[in-house]
Short mmCIF file of C-alpha atoms and ligand atoms in Angstrom, two decimals:
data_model
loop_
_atom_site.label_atom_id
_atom_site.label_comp_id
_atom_site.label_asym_id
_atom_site.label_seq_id
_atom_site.Cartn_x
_atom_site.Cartn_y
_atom_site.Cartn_z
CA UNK A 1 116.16 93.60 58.09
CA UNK A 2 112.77 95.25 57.34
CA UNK A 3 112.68 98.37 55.66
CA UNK A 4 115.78 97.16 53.66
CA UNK A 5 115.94 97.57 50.05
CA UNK A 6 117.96 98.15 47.21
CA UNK A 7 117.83 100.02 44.06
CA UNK A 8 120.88 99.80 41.70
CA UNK A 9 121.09 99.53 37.84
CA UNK A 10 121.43 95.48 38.16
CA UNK A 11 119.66 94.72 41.33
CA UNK A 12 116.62 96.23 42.99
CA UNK A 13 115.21 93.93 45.84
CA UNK A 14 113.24 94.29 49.16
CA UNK A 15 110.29 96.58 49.67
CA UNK A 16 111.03 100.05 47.72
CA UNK A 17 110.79 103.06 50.18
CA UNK A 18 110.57 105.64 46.86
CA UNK A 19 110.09 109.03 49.56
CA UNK A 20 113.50 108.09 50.92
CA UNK A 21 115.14 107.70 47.11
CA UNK A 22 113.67 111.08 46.48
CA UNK A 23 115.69 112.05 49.55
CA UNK A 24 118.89 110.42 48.79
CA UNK A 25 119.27 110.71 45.07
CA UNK A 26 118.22 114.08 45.81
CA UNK A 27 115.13 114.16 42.95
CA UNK A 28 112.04 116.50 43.32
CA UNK A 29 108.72 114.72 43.73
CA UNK A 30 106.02 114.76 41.18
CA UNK A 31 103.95 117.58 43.06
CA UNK A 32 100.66 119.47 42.02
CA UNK A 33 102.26 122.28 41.17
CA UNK A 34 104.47 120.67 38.52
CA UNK A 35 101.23 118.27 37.64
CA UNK A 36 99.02 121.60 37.20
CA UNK A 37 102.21 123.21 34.78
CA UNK A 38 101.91 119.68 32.65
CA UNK A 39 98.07 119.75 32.20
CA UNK A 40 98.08 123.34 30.63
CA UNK A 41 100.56 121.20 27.64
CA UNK A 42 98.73 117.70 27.71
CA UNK A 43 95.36 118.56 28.74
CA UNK A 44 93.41 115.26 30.95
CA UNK A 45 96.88 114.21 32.85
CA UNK A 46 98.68 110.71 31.86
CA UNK A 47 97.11 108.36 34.12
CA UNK A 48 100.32 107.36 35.13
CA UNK A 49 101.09 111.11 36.32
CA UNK A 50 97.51 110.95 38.23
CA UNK A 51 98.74 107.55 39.80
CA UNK A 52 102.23 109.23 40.61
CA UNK A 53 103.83 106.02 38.75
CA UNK A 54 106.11 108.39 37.30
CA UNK A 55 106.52 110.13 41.27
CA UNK A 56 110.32 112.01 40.66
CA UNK A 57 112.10 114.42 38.09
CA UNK A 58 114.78 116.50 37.61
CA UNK A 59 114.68 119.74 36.16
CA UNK A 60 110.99 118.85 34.80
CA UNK A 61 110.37 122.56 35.60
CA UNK A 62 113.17 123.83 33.19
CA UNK A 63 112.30 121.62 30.56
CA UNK A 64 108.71 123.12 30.55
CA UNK A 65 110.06 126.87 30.49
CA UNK A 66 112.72 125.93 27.62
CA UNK A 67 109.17 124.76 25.82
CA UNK A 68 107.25 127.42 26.79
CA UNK A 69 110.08 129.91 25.47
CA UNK A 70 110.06 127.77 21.74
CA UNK A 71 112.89 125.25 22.55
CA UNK A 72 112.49 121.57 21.77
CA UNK A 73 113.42 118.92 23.76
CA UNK A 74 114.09 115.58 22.95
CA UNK A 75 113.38 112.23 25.03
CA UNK A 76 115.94 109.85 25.76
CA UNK A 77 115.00 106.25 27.33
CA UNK A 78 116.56 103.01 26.21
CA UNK A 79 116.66 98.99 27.52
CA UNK A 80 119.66 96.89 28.48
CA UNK A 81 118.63 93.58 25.89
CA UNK A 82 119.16 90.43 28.08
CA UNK A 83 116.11 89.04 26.99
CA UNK A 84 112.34 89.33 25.85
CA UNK A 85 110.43 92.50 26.93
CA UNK A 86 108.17 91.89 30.37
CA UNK A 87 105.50 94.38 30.59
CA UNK A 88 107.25 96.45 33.69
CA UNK A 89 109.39 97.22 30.86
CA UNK A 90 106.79 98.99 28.75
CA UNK A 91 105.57 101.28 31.85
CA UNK A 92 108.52 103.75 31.21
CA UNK A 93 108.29 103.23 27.27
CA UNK A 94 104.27 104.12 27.13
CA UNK A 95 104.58 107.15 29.11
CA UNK A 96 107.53 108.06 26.35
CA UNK A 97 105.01 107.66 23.78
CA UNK A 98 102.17 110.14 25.29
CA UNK A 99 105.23 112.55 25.78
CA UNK A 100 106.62 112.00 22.16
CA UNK A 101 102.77 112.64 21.26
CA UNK A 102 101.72 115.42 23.49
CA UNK A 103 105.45 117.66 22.63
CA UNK A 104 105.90 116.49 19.58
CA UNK A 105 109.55 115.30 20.67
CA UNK A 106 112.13 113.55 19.09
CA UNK A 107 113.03 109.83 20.81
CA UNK A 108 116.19 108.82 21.15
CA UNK A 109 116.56 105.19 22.04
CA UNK A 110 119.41 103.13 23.29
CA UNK A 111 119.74 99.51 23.02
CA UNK A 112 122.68 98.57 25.52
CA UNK A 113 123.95 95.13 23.93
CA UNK A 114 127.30 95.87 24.66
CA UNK A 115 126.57 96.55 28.56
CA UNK A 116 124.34 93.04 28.35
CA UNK A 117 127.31 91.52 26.88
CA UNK A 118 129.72 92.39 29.59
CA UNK A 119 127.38 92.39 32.34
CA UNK A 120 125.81 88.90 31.51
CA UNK A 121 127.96 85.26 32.17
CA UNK A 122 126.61 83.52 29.33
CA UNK A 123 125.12 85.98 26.66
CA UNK A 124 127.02 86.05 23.66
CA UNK A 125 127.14 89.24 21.83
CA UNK A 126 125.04 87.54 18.62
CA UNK A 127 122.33 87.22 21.51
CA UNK A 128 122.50 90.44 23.21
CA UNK A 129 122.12 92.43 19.87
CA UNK A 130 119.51 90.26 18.63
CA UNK A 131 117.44 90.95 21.37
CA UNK A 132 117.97 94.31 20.48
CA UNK A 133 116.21 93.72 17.47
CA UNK A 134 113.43 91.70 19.07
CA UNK A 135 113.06 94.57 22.23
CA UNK A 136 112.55 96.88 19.38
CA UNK A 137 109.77 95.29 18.12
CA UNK A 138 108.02 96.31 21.47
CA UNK A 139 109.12 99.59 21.12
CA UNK A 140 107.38 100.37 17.78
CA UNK A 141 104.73 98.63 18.62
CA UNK A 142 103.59 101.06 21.19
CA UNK A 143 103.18 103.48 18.08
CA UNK A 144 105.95 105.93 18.09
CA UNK A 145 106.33 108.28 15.38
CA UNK A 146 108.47 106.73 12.99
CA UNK A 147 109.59 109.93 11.62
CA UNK A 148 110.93 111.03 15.30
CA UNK A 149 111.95 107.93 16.94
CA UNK A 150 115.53 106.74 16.58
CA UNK A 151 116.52 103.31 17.68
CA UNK A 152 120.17 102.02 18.09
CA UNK A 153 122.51 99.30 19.01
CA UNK A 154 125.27 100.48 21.27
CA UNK A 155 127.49 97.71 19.07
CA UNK A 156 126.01 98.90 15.49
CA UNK A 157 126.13 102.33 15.95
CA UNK A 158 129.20 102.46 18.14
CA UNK A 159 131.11 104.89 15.77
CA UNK A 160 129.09 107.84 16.62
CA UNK A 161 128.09 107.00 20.31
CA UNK A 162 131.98 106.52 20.85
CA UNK A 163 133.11 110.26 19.86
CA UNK A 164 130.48 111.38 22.46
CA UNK A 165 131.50 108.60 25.17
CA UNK A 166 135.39 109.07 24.90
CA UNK A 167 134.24 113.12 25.83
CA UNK A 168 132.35 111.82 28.84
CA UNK A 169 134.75 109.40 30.13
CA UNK A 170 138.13 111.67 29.86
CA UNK A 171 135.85 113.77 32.71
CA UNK A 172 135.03 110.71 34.99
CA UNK A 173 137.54 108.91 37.30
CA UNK A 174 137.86 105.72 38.55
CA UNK A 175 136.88 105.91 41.83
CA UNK A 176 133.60 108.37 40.78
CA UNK A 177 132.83 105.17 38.73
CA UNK A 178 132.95 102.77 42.21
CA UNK A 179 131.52 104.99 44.31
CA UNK A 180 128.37 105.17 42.26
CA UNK A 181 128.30 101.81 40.67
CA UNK A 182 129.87 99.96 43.64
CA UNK A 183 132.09 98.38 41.13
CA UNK A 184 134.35 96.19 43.26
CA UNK A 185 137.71 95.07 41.93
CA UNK A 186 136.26 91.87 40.16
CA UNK A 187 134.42 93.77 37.66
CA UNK A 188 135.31 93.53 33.95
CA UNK A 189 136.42 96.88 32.37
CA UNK A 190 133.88 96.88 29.90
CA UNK A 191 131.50 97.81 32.90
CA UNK A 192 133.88 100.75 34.19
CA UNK A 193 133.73 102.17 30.62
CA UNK A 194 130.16 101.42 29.89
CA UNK A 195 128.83 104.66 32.07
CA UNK A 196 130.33 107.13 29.72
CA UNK A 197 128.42 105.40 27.04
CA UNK A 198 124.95 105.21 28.69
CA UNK A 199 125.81 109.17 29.71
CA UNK A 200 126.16 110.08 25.64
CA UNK A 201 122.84 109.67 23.97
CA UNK A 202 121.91 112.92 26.55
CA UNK A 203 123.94 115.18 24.68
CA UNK A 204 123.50 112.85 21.24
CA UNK A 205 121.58 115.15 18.89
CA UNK A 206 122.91 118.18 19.96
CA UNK A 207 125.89 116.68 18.74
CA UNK A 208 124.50 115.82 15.57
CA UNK A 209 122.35 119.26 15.25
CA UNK A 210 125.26 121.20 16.15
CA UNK A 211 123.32 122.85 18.76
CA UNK A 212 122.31 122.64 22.25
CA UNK A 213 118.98 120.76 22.57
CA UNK A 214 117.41 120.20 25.76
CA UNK A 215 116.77 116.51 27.10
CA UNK A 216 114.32 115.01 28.91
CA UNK A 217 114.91 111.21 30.11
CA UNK A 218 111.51 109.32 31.55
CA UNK A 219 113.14 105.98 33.21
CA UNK A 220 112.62 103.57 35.77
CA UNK A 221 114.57 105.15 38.77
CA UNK A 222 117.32 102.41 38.93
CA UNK A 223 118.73 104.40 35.87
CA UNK A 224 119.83 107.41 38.26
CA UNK A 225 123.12 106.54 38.64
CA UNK A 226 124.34 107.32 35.30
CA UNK A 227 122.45 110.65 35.34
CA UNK A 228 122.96 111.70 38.90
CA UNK A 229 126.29 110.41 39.10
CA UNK A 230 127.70 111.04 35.43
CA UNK A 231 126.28 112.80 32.93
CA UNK A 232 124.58 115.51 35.02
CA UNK A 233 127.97 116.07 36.38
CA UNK A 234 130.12 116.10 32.82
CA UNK A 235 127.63 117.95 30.85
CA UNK A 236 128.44 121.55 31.85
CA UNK A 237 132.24 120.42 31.24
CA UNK A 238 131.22 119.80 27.81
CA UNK A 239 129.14 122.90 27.46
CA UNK A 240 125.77 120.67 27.31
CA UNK A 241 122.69 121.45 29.40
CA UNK A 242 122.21 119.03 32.26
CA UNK A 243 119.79 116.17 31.04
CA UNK A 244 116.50 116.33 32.92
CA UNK A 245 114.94 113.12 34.26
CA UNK A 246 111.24 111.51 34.84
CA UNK A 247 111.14 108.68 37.06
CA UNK A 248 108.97 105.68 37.34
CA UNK A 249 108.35 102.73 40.17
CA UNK A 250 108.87 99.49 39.25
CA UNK A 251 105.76 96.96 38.02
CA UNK A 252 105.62 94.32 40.93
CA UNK A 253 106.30 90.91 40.45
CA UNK A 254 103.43 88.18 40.43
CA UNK A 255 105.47 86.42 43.96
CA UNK A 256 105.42 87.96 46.88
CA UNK A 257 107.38 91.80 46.74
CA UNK A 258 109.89 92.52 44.55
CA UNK A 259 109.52 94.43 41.13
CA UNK A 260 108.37 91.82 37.41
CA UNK A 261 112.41 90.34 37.11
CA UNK A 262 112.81 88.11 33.73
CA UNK A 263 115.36 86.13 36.20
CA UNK A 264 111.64 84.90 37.79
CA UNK A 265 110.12 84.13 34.70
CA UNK A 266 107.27 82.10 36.86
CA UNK A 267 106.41 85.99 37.87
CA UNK A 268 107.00 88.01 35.07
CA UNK A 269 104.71 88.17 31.54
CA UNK A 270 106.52 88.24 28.80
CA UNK A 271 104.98 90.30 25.83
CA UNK A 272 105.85 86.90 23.64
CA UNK A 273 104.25 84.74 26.26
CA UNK A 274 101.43 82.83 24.63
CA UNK A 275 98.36 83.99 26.47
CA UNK A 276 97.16 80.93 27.23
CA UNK A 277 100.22 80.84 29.70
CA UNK A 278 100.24 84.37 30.94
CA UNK A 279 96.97 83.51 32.06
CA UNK A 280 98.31 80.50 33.85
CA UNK A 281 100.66 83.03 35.72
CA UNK A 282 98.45 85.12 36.89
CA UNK A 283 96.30 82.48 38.09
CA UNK A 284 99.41 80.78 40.27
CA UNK A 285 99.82 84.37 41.01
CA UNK A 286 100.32 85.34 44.76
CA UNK A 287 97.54 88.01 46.09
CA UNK A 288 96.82 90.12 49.06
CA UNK A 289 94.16 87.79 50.53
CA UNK A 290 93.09 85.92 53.50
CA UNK A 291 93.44 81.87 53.66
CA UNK A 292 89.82 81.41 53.62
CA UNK A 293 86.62 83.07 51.81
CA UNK A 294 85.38 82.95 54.89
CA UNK A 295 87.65 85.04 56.72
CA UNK A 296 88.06 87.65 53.31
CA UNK A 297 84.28 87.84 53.73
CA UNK A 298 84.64 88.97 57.19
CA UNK A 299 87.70 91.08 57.04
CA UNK A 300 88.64 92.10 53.63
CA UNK A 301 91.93 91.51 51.62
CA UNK A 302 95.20 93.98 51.22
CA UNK A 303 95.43 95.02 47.65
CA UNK A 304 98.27 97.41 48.66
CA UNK A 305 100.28 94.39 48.58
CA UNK A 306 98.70 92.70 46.34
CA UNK A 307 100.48 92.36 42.62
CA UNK A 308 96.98 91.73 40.78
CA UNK A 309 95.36 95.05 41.93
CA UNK A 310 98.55 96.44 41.07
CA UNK A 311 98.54 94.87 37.31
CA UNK A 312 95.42 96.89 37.23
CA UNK A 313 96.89 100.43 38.76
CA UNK A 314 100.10 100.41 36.48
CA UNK A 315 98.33 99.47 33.03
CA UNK A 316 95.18 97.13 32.55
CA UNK A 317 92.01 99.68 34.56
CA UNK A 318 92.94 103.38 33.31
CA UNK A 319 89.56 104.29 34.65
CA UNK A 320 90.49 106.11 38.25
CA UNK A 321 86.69 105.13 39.10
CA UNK A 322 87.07 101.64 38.14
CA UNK A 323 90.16 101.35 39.76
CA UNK A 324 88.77 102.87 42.74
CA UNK A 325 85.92 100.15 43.06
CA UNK A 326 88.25 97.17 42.89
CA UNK A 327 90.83 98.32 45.51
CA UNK A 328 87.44 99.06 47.77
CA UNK A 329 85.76 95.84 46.82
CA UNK A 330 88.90 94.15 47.61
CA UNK A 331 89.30 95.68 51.13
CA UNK A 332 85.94 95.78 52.17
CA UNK A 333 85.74 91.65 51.27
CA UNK A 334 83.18 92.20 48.92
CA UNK A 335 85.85 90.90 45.89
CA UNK A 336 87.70 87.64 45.71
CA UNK A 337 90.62 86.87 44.68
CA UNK A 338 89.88 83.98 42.11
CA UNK A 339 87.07 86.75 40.48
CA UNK A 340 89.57 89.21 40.86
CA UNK A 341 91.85 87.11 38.61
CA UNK A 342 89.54 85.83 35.88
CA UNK A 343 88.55 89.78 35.16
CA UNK A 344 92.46 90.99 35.11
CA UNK A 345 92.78 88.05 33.03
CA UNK A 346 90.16 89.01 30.90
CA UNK A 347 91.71 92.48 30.50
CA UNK A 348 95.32 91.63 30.00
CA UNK A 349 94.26 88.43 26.99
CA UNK A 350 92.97 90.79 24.83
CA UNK A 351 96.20 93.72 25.65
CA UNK A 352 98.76 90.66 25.07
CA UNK A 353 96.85 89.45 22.13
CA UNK A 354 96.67 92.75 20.33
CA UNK A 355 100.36 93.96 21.15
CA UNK A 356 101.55 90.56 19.55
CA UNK A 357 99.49 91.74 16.21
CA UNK A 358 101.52 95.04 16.37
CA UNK A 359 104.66 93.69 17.18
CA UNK A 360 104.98 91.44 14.02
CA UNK A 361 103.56 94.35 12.13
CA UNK A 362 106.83 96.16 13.60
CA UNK A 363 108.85 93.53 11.38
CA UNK A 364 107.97 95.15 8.34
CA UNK A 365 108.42 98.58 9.92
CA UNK A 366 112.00 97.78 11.55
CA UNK A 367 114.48 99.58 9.24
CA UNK A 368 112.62 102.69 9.67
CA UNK A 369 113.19 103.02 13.12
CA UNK A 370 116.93 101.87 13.27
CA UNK A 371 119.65 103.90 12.77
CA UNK A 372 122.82 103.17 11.71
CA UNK A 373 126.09 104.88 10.99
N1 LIG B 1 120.87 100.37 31.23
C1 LIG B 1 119.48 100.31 30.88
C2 LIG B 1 118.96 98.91 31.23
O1 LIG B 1 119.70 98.02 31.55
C3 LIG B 1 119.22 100.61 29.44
C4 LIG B 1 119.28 102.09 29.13
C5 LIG B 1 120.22 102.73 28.36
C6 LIG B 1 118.38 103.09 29.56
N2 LIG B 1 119.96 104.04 28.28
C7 LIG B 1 118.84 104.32 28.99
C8 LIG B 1 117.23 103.06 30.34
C9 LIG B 1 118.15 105.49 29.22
C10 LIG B 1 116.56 104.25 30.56
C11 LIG B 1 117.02 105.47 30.02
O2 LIG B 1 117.77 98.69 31.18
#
């Protein structure tokens, strides 16, 4: 059916409507007003906030007044380790970073092994937590503070998580679990558990500070569930404040609609792909133009559909100007799509090439970064 999609925590498909999720999770959209209250803290806004990539929150308004009045937040984010890192995974994590810079917060970041382990038919749980270790490597190599960014593995540091989990989960029943999951009845019970443990890093260091501290979790907006669902709902039971949320879209695809999936590798770039064959990729990529130059010439190309011009919007052209001239270019028929690949190309080589550097640098920097208990 057109206008069909779906946005769960394991499946998002079809053509994302986000102004109806805002209306049926319930969020607040990413408004000027809020914008305005975030430039007098960051100064020039993210340009991810500009683009309204990041386009819902939760209690973003609260978390700014708790700052204002001298309270701290932390940030909480984290990445279920099936596999190598795509770049629509690093959308969510370098917006973290600007926030970690501009607040000076603490980051608090899950690795969900265990949830890979249960959720996945053939991942051992040797593989799931080493990709933990390799997904961290992207992590730190976006630059986080190493003396405020905490990195676990839901299977290494399971001793504390599970004194915080076993609080959430006496508070959630069964059928709360299938109603927002949709768990059916041929789900393992590691998955039907696995909520409460997703829900505890929220209240995490106030646990370990002894004190309430107020959280602030920027995520793709798959991730609502748990917060909307669970630990929004348990936290006042367990005297916590509600964790506050900052949602992203999801980086398309290189096929034709749907959001970068590592089950499509053909349409996803790795951050470990060789260059050479990202640029291969994006050259086989599919585009918003006509059939013939002829025709593009005559009446321009869509680059609202298209996933190159959108490679640009979510990281490679931060320049609003820049950006500006290619999606007008594009429509107008004055851009092609072959040109229009060799520059993104030449834009995303050098990113790719660079972010491999840091991430074996991160090797040396690992231990520093996770914790263990
Ligand atoms: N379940 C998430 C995934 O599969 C990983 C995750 C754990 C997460 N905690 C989080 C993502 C907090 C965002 C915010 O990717």
């Amino acid at each position: 059916m057109p206008g069909d999609f779906k946005v769960t925590p394991w499946e998002v498909s079809g053509e994302v409507d986000y102004d109806r999720l805002v209306r049926d999770f319930g969020t607040s959209p990413i408004d000027d007003e809020i914008l305005e209250r975030f430039r007098q803290y960051t100064g020039d806004l993210h340009f991810m906030l500009r683009r309204k990539i990041f386009f819902s929150h939760r209690d973003l308004g609260w978390i700014l007044d708790r700052y204002a009045a001298g309270e701290n937040f932390f940030l909480y984010t984290g990445r279920g380790p099936s596999g190598h890192t795509h770049l629509g995974h690093l959308i969510p994590w370098m917006f973290t970073k600007h926030l970690q810079e501009k607040f000076g917060a603490d980051l608090y970041f899950q690795m969900t092994d265990d949830e890979k382990f249960f959720h996945d038919p053939v991942l051992s749980q040797v593989e799931t937590l080493g990709f933990s270790y390799e997904n961290a490597l992207d992590v730190i190599a976006l630059g986080f503070d190493p003396a405020k960014t905490f990195i676990f593995s839901d299977i290494e540091y399971i001793k504390t998580l599970y004194k915080i989990a076993i609080e959430v989960a006496k508070h959630v029943t069964y059928s709360t679990a299938k109603a927002v999951f949709g768990f059916d009845n041929s789900i393992n019970i590691g998955m039907i558990f696995f909520p409460a443990l997703q829900a505890a890093p929220s209240f995490l260091p106030s646990v370990l500070k002894k004190k309430n501290i107020p959280c602030l979790i920027p995520a793709a907006i798959d991730q609502d569930n748990y917060w909307r669902g669970i630990a929004r709902d348990v936290a006042p039971k367990l005297g916590f404040y509600k964790p506050a949320q900052i949602h992203s879209k999801f980086m398309p695809g290189l096929g034709k609609g749907g959001k970068m999936s590592a089950s499509q590798p053909e349409t996803a770039i790795f951050t470990t792909d060789d260059p050479e064959v990202a640029e291969k990729k994006i050259r086989n990529s599919f585009t918003g133009g006509r059939d013939t130059i002829a025709e593009q010439k005559k009446f321009g190309a869509n680059p609202d559909i298209c996933p190159i011009y959108h490679y640009y919007e979510f990281m490679l052209e931060q320049d609003d100007k820049k950006l500006k001239t290619i999606y007008e270019d594009c429509k107008g028929g004055r851009l092609m799509c072959g040109d229009d690949k060799m520059h993104l190309i030449s834009k995303l080589k050098p990113f790719l090439k660079e972010h491999q550097r840091k991430r074996e640098e991160a090797r040396k920097m690992i231990d520093k970064f996770m914790v263990k208990d």
